[in-house]
Amino acid sequence: MKSTFLAALVLGCFAAGDARADDKAAAEALFGDAKKLEKTGDIAGACRLFEASYHADPQLGVLLNMANCHEALGRTGTAWAEFREGIEMAARKSDPRVDFARRRATALEPRLVRLHVDAATTPGLVVKRDDTDISALVATDVVVDPGTFTIAASAPGHRAWSTTVDVHREGSVETVTVPALEQAPEIIAARPAARISTTIRRDSSPLRTWAFITGGVGLAIAGTGVGIGAYAWSEWKDTRDASVCDSSNICSAEGKSKIASSRSHARTSTYLVAAGGATVVASVVMLWIAPKPTENTIVTPTFDEHGSGVSLSGSF
């Protein structure tokens, strides 16, 4: 049993060693191909291969070539960060290339562009630069690559906000101010109860009275369904915001949650409206077969933010 365990352990170690050797071999091949592309002028292609080589086997030489490549592409922020990483790596290894990395990082500093985001204090505020959460970097000058960015802000119970900013001028600091976010509307705004009064006449049989009660209840149910449908529509409209779902209908987790909620409310609305309509139809049938009225009776269905119901007045 012990010998079997030792054999398995040795084989496992050989397998791990082979995997590392494969990574190094792949990294060297990628590095060689990257240098060839660089000589042909395909800088973007070379950068991608340098990145893949560094991912397979992070070596100082690959890192410095990758930084040089990114600088040639105009990605000064990325190149500066990589040269600084090269300084740290070379210092740890006592590698003489530390001076080269330091000179290149220092030369890039006057060219760097920075993005500064200010935001009003809001509980639960989340600020993003494109898809990157930069909430912890608010009120800080952040080095970025020259380009166009979307700054978006959101917080529970507030309307989302976003804007687009161009940062290109070397040595500049572009400032974006996120305003105080607006309060989102309540799910169902408080409003006076809606009342629909219907005057009917009582007959010697209770059937006609129950027909109007049934109709009132049906109207109340349908009205509640309409209210929920309006809320579902409001939820769906919120997902059209660019910070939640983009033009290709690719949505964030928040967007997917809102879409699921709006669909659920829409189904509930459909069921309630259908049930209310069926109840009203049933009341019409009851009225059709009921005897003629002889006395006045008032039936008043109600529906508001607290629910729905029906009230009767008259002599019974």
Short mmCIF file of C-alpha atoms in Angstrom, two decimals:
data_model
loop_
_atom_site.label_atom_id
_atom_site.label_comp_id
_atom_site.label_asym_id
_atom_site.label_seq_id
_atom_site.Cartn_x
_atom_site.Cartn_y
_atom_site.Cartn_z
CA MET A 1 0.00 0.00 0.00
CA LYS A 2 2.85 2.35 0.96
CA SER A 3 4.75 1.62 -2.25
CA THR A 4 1.65 2.37 -4.33
CA PHE A 5 1.28 5.73 -2.62
CA LEU A 6 4.95 6.63 -3.21
CA ALA A 7 4.69 5.67 -6.88
CA ALA A 8 1.64 7.84 -7.32
CA LEU A 9 3.40 10.74 -5.60
CA VAL A 10 6.47 10.44 -7.84
CA LEU A 11 4.32 10.27 -10.97
CA GLY A 12 2.42 13.33 -9.81
CA CYS A 13 5.63 15.28 -9.34
CA PHE A 14 6.83 14.29 -12.84
CA ALA A 15 3.47 15.41 -14.28
CA ALA A 16 3.75 18.77 -12.52
CA GLY A 17 7.29 19.19 -13.82
CA ASP A 18 6.16 18.40 -17.37
CA ALA A 19 3.39 20.98 -17.10
CA ARG A 20 5.88 23.69 -16.06
CA ALA A 21 8.23 22.68 -18.85
CA ASP A 22 5.38 22.87 -21.35
CA ASP A 23 4.49 26.35 -20.09
CA LYS A 24 8.07 27.55 -20.49
CA ALA A 25 8.31 26.04 -23.97
CA ALA A 26 5.05 27.65 -25.01
CA ALA A 27 6.16 30.98 -23.52
CA GLU A 28 9.43 30.88 -25.47
CA ALA A 29 7.63 30.03 -28.72
CA LEU A 30 5.13 32.86 -28.21
CA PHE A 31 7.94 35.29 -27.39
CA GLY A 32 9.80 34.35 -30.56
CA ASP A 33 6.68 34.79 -32.70
CA ALA A 34 5.99 38.15 -31.01
CA LYS A 35 9.46 39.44 -31.90
CA LYS A 36 8.93 38.38 -35.53
CA LEU A 37 5.62 40.27 -35.72
CA GLU A 38 7.22 43.29 -34.11
CA LYS A 39 9.88 43.35 -36.85
CA THR A 40 7.16 43.25 -39.55
CA GLY A 41 5.38 46.21 -37.99
CA ASP A 42 2.41 44.27 -36.60
CA ILE A 43 2.65 45.89 -33.17
CA ALA A 44 -0.86 44.95 -32.02
CA GLY A 45 -0.29 41.30 -32.92
CA ALA A 46 3.08 41.31 -31.20
CA CYS A 47 1.57 42.77 -28.02
CA ARG A 48 -1.02 40.00 -27.85
CA LEU A 49 1.68 37.33 -28.15
CA PHE A 50 3.90 39.04 -25.54
CA GLU A 51 0.91 39.05 -23.17
CA ALA A 52 0.25 35.35 -23.81
CA SER A 53 3.94 34.53 -23.26
CA TYR A 54 4.01 36.45 -19.97
CA HIS A 55 0.83 34.74 -18.82
CA ALA A 56 2.38 31.31 -19.52
CA ASP A 57 5.71 32.13 -17.85
CA PRO A 58 6.15 35.59 -16.23
CA GLN A 59 9.73 36.58 -17.02
CA LEU A 60 11.32 40.04 -16.73
CA GLY A 61 12.47 40.14 -20.35
CA VAL A 62 8.97 39.36 -21.63
CA LEU A 63 7.48 42.00 -19.30
CA LEU A 64 9.83 44.71 -20.55
CA ASN A 65 9.19 43.81 -24.20
CA MET A 66 5.43 43.85 -23.50
CA ALA A 67 5.69 47.30 -21.90
CA ASN A 68 7.70 48.61 -24.86
CA CYS A 69 5.08 47.18 -27.22
CA HIS A 70 2.19 48.80 -25.35
CA GLU A 71 4.00 52.14 -25.38
CA ALA A 72 4.35 51.86 -29.16
CA LEU A 73 0.57 51.31 -29.37
CA GLY A 74 -0.04 54.53 -27.40
CA ARG A 75 -1.20 52.70 -24.28
CA THR A 76 0.99 54.84 -22.07
CA GLY A 77 -0.81 54.04 -18.80
CA THR A 78 -0.46 50.29 -19.28
CA ALA A 79 3.18 50.59 -20.38
CA TRP A 80 4.07 52.79 -17.38
CA ALA A 81 2.49 50.28 -14.96
CA GLU A 82 4.38 47.41 -16.62
CA PHE A 83 7.73 49.22 -16.47
CA ARG A 84 7.11 49.90 -12.76
CA GLU A 85 6.32 46.22 -12.27
CA GLY A 86 9.58 45.50 -14.10
CA ILE A 87 11.47 47.73 -11.63
CA GLU A 88 10.10 45.69 -8.70
CA MET A 89 10.80 42.34 -10.38
CA ALA A 90 14.35 43.32 -11.35
CA ALA A 91 15.07 44.68 -7.85
CA ARG A 92 13.96 41.38 -6.27
CA LYS A 93 16.28 39.46 -8.57
CA SER A 94 19.14 42.00 -8.39
CA ASP A 95 18.88 42.18 -12.18
CA PRO A 96 20.82 45.04 -13.83
CA ARG A 97 17.84 45.76 -16.09
CA VAL A 98 16.29 47.61 -13.14
CA ASP A 99 17.93 50.83 -14.39
CA PHE A 100 16.47 50.35 -17.90
CA ALA A 101 12.97 49.82 -16.49
CA ARG A 102 13.33 52.87 -14.21
CA ARG A 103 14.47 55.14 -17.07
CA ARG A 104 11.57 54.07 -19.28
CA ALA A 105 8.98 54.54 -16.52
CA THR A 106 10.38 57.98 -15.66
CA ALA A 107 10.36 59.03 -19.32
CA LEU A 108 6.68 58.10 -19.60
CA GLU A 109 5.50 60.06 -16.54
CA PRO A 110 5.11 63.49 -18.26
CA ARG A 111 3.01 61.85 -20.99
CA LEU A 112 0.55 60.08 -18.68
CA VAL A 113 -3.14 60.96 -18.71
CA ARG A 114 -5.18 60.71 -15.53
CA LEU A 115 -8.88 60.45 -14.75
CA HIS A 116 -10.27 62.02 -11.58
CA VAL A 117 -13.85 61.13 -10.54
CA ASP A 118 -15.67 63.06 -7.81
CA ALA A 119 -19.06 61.90 -6.49
CA ALA A 120 -21.59 63.16 -3.99
CA THR A 121 -21.96 60.92 -0.94
CA THR A 122 -24.78 58.41 -1.47
CA PRO A 123 -25.35 55.25 0.63
CA GLY A 124 -24.41 52.15 -1.36
CA LEU A 125 -22.90 54.18 -4.24
CA VAL A 126 -21.13 52.13 -6.93
CA VAL A 127 -19.05 53.95 -9.56
CA LYS A 128 -17.74 52.13 -12.64
CA ARG A 129 -15.33 53.05 -15.44
CA ASP A 130 -16.65 50.92 -18.30
CA ASP A 131 -16.89 47.49 -16.61
CA THR A 132 -14.37 48.23 -13.83
CA ASP A 133 -15.60 49.11 -10.34
CA ILE A 134 -13.68 52.24 -9.27
CA SER A 135 -15.75 53.11 -6.19
CA ALA A 136 -12.63 52.89 -3.99
CA LEU A 137 -10.77 55.27 -6.35
CA VAL A 138 -13.27 58.15 -6.19
CA ALA A 139 -11.50 61.50 -5.54
CA THR A 140 -8.18 59.99 -6.73
CA ASP A 141 -6.11 60.77 -9.84
CA VAL A 142 -5.93 57.42 -11.68
CA VAL A 143 -3.51 56.79 -14.55
CA VAL A 144 -5.35 55.43 -17.59
CA ASP A 145 -4.61 54.72 -21.22
CA PRO A 146 -5.72 57.52 -23.58
CA GLY A 147 -9.24 56.79 -24.83
CA THR A 148 -12.97 57.20 -24.32
CA PHE A 149 -14.59 55.90 -21.14
CA THR A 150 -18.12 55.55 -19.78
CA ILE A 151 -18.49 56.58 -16.15
CA ALA A 152 -21.62 55.15 -14.50
CA ALA A 153 -22.98 55.51 -10.97
CA SER A 154 -25.77 53.64 -9.20
CA ALA A 155 -27.13 53.19 -5.67
CA PRO A 156 -30.09 51.33 -4.13
CA GLY A 157 -33.29 53.35 -4.33
CA HIS A 158 -31.81 55.88 -6.77
CA ARG A 159 -31.85 56.42 -10.51
CA ALA A 160 -28.68 55.31 -12.34
CA TRP A 161 -26.47 57.97 -13.96
CA SER A 162 -23.78 57.78 -16.65
CA THR A 163 -21.67 59.95 -18.92
CA THR A 164 -18.91 59.54 -21.51
CA VAL A 165 -15.50 61.22 -21.24
CA ASP A 166 -12.57 61.50 -23.68
CA VAL A 167 -9.08 61.49 -22.16
CA HIS A 168 -6.36 61.99 -24.77
CA ARG A 169 -4.16 65.03 -24.05
CA GLU A 170 -0.76 63.98 -22.67
CA GLY A 171 -0.07 65.17 -19.13
CA SER A 172 -3.73 66.09 -18.53
CA VAL A 173 -6.07 65.27 -15.65
CA GLU A 174 -9.69 64.91 -16.77
CA THR A 175 -12.23 65.43 -13.96
CA VAL A 176 -15.72 63.92 -13.97
CA THR A 177 -18.24 64.92 -11.29
CA VAL A 178 -21.02 62.48 -10.48
CA PRO A 179 -24.05 64.51 -9.30
CA ALA A 180 -26.25 63.55 -6.37
CA LEU A 181 -28.37 60.68 -7.68
CA GLU A 182 -32.11 61.23 -7.92
CA GLN A 183 -34.43 59.21 -5.71
CA ALA A 184 -36.18 56.44 -7.64
CA PRO A 185 -40.01 56.56 -7.62
CA GLU A 186 -41.87 54.33 -5.18
CA ILE A 187 -43.00 50.95 -6.52
CA ILE A 188 -46.65 52.03 -6.37
CA ALA A 189 -47.16 55.69 -5.57
CA ALA A 190 -49.74 56.46 -2.88
CA ARG A 191 -52.91 57.82 -4.44
CA PRO A 192 -56.56 58.30 -3.45
CA ALA A 193 -58.73 55.23 -3.80
CA ALA A 194 -60.34 54.90 -7.20
CA ARG A 195 -64.08 54.38 -6.96
CA ILE A 196 -66.61 53.25 -9.52
CA SER A 197 -70.21 53.43 -8.32
CA THR A 198 -72.97 51.50 -10.02
CA THR A 199 -76.65 52.00 -9.19
CA ILE A 200 -78.70 48.85 -9.46
CA ARG A 201 -82.18 47.85 -8.38
CA ARG A 202 -82.92 45.06 -5.96
CA ASP A 203 -85.28 42.26 -6.85
CA SER A 204 -87.01 39.61 -4.80
CA SER A 205 -84.10 37.21 -5.53
CA PRO A 206 -80.50 37.77 -4.29
CA LEU A 207 -79.09 36.65 -7.67
CA ARG A 208 -79.04 40.15 -9.16
CA THR A 209 -77.33 41.59 -6.06
CA TRP A 210 -74.70 38.88 -6.18
CA ALA A 211 -74.21 39.56 -9.88
CA PHE A 212 -73.23 43.15 -9.14
CA ILE A 213 -71.04 42.09 -6.22
CA THR A 214 -69.29 39.65 -8.55
CA GLY A 215 -68.89 42.34 -11.19
CA GLY A 216 -67.46 44.77 -8.64
CA VAL A 217 -64.97 42.21 -7.43
CA GLY A 218 -64.01 41.47 -11.06
CA LEU A 219 -63.38 45.15 -11.73
CA ALA A 220 -61.26 45.43 -8.58
CA ILE A 221 -59.17 42.39 -9.56
CA ALA A 222 -58.67 43.70 -13.09
CA GLY A 223 -57.74 47.14 -11.74
CA THR A 224 -55.10 45.61 -9.48
CA GLY A 225 -53.74 43.70 -12.48
CA VAL A 226 -53.49 46.94 -14.48
CA GLY A 227 -51.58 48.58 -11.61
CA ILE A 228 -49.09 45.71 -11.43
CA GLY A 229 -48.74 45.81 -15.22
CA ALA A 230 -47.85 49.50 -15.04
CA TYR A 231 -45.15 48.71 -12.51
CA ALA A 232 -43.81 45.87 -14.72
CA TRP A 233 -43.57 48.35 -17.61
CA SER A 234 -41.66 50.78 -15.38
CA GLU A 235 -39.20 48.03 -14.41
CA TRP A 236 -38.68 47.06 -18.04
CA LYS A 237 -38.04 50.70 -19.03
CA ASP A 238 -35.28 50.91 -16.40
CA THR A 239 -33.43 48.09 -18.21
CA ARG A 240 -33.12 50.31 -21.30
CA ASP A 241 -30.58 52.41 -19.43
CA ALA A 242 -27.11 51.97 -21.01
CA SER A 243 -25.56 51.35 -17.58
CA VAL A 244 -27.80 48.29 -17.12
CA CYS A 245 -28.15 46.79 -20.63
CA ASP A 246 -26.19 47.84 -23.70
CA SER A 247 -27.50 48.20 -27.26
CA SER A 248 -26.86 44.48 -27.90
CA ASN A 249 -29.11 43.55 -24.95
CA ILE A 250 -26.13 42.28 -22.97
CA CYS A 251 -27.08 43.06 -19.38
CA SER A 252 -25.34 43.28 -16.04
CA ALA A 253 -26.48 41.16 -13.07
CA GLU A 254 -28.66 44.09 -11.98
CA GLY A 255 -30.19 44.30 -15.48
CA LYS A 256 -30.92 40.57 -15.58
CA SER A 257 -32.58 40.78 -12.14
CA LYS A 258 -34.77 43.69 -13.28
CA ILE A 259 -35.77 41.89 -16.46
CA ALA A 260 -36.73 38.76 -14.49
CA SER A 261 -38.73 40.86 -12.01
CA SER A 262 -40.57 42.75 -14.76
CA ARG A 263 -41.50 39.50 -16.50
CA SER A 264 -42.80 38.05 -13.23
CA HIS A 265 -44.93 41.13 -12.56
CA ALA A 266 -46.16 41.12 -16.17
CA ARG A 267 -47.33 37.52 -15.82
CA THR A 268 -49.09 38.36 -12.54
CA SER A 269 -50.76 41.33 -14.23
CA THR A 270 -51.95 39.14 -17.11
CA TYR A 271 -53.42 36.55 -14.74
CA LEU A 272 -55.23 39.18 -12.64
CA VAL A 273 -56.67 41.02 -15.63
CA ALA A 274 -57.82 37.73 -17.15
CA ALA A 275 -59.35 36.60 -13.85
CA GLY A 276 -61.05 39.97 -13.36
CA GLY A 277 -62.42 39.90 -16.89
CA ALA A 278 -63.77 36.39 -16.44
CA THR A 279 -65.44 37.44 -13.18
CA VAL A 280 -67.08 40.42 -14.89
CA VAL A 281 -68.35 38.12 -17.66
CA ALA A 282 -69.81 35.81 -15.03
CA SER A 283 -71.59 38.76 -13.40
CA VAL A 284 -73.09 39.75 -16.77
CA VAL A 285 -74.44 36.22 -17.21
CA MET A 286 -75.96 36.35 -13.70
CA LEU A 287 -77.61 39.70 -14.51
CA TRP A 288 -79.00 38.25 -17.73
CA ILE A 289 -80.83 35.45 -15.94
CA ALA A 290 -81.84 37.46 -12.82
CA PRO A 291 -85.43 38.81 -12.35
CA LYS A 292 -86.18 42.49 -13.01
CA PRO A 293 -85.18 44.98 -10.23
CA THR A 294 -87.61 46.76 -7.89
CA GLU A 295 -85.42 48.79 -5.44
CA ASN A 296 -82.21 50.86 -5.63
CA THR A 297 -78.88 49.39 -4.46
CA ILE A 298 -75.38 50.95 -4.84
CA VAL A 299 -72.36 48.70 -5.54
CA THR A 300 -68.92 50.42 -5.32
CA PRO A 301 -65.74 48.45 -6.16
CA THR A 302 -62.52 50.09 -4.86
CA PHE A 303 -58.82 49.60 -5.52
CA ASP A 304 -55.86 51.57 -4.21
CA GLU A 305 -52.30 51.06 -2.94
CA HIS A 306 -53.61 48.99 0.00
CA GLY A 307 -55.54 46.47 -2.11
CA SER A 308 -59.01 46.12 -3.63
CA GLY A 309 -62.56 45.45 -2.46
CA VAL A 310 -66.24 46.23 -2.94
CA SER A 311 -68.88 48.06 -0.89
CA LEU A 312 -72.69 47.98 -1.03
CA SER A 313 -75.28 50.56 0.00
CA GLY A 314 -79.08 50.48 -0.08
CA SER A 315 -81.80 48.30 1.41
CA PHE A 316 -81.53 44.51 1.34
#
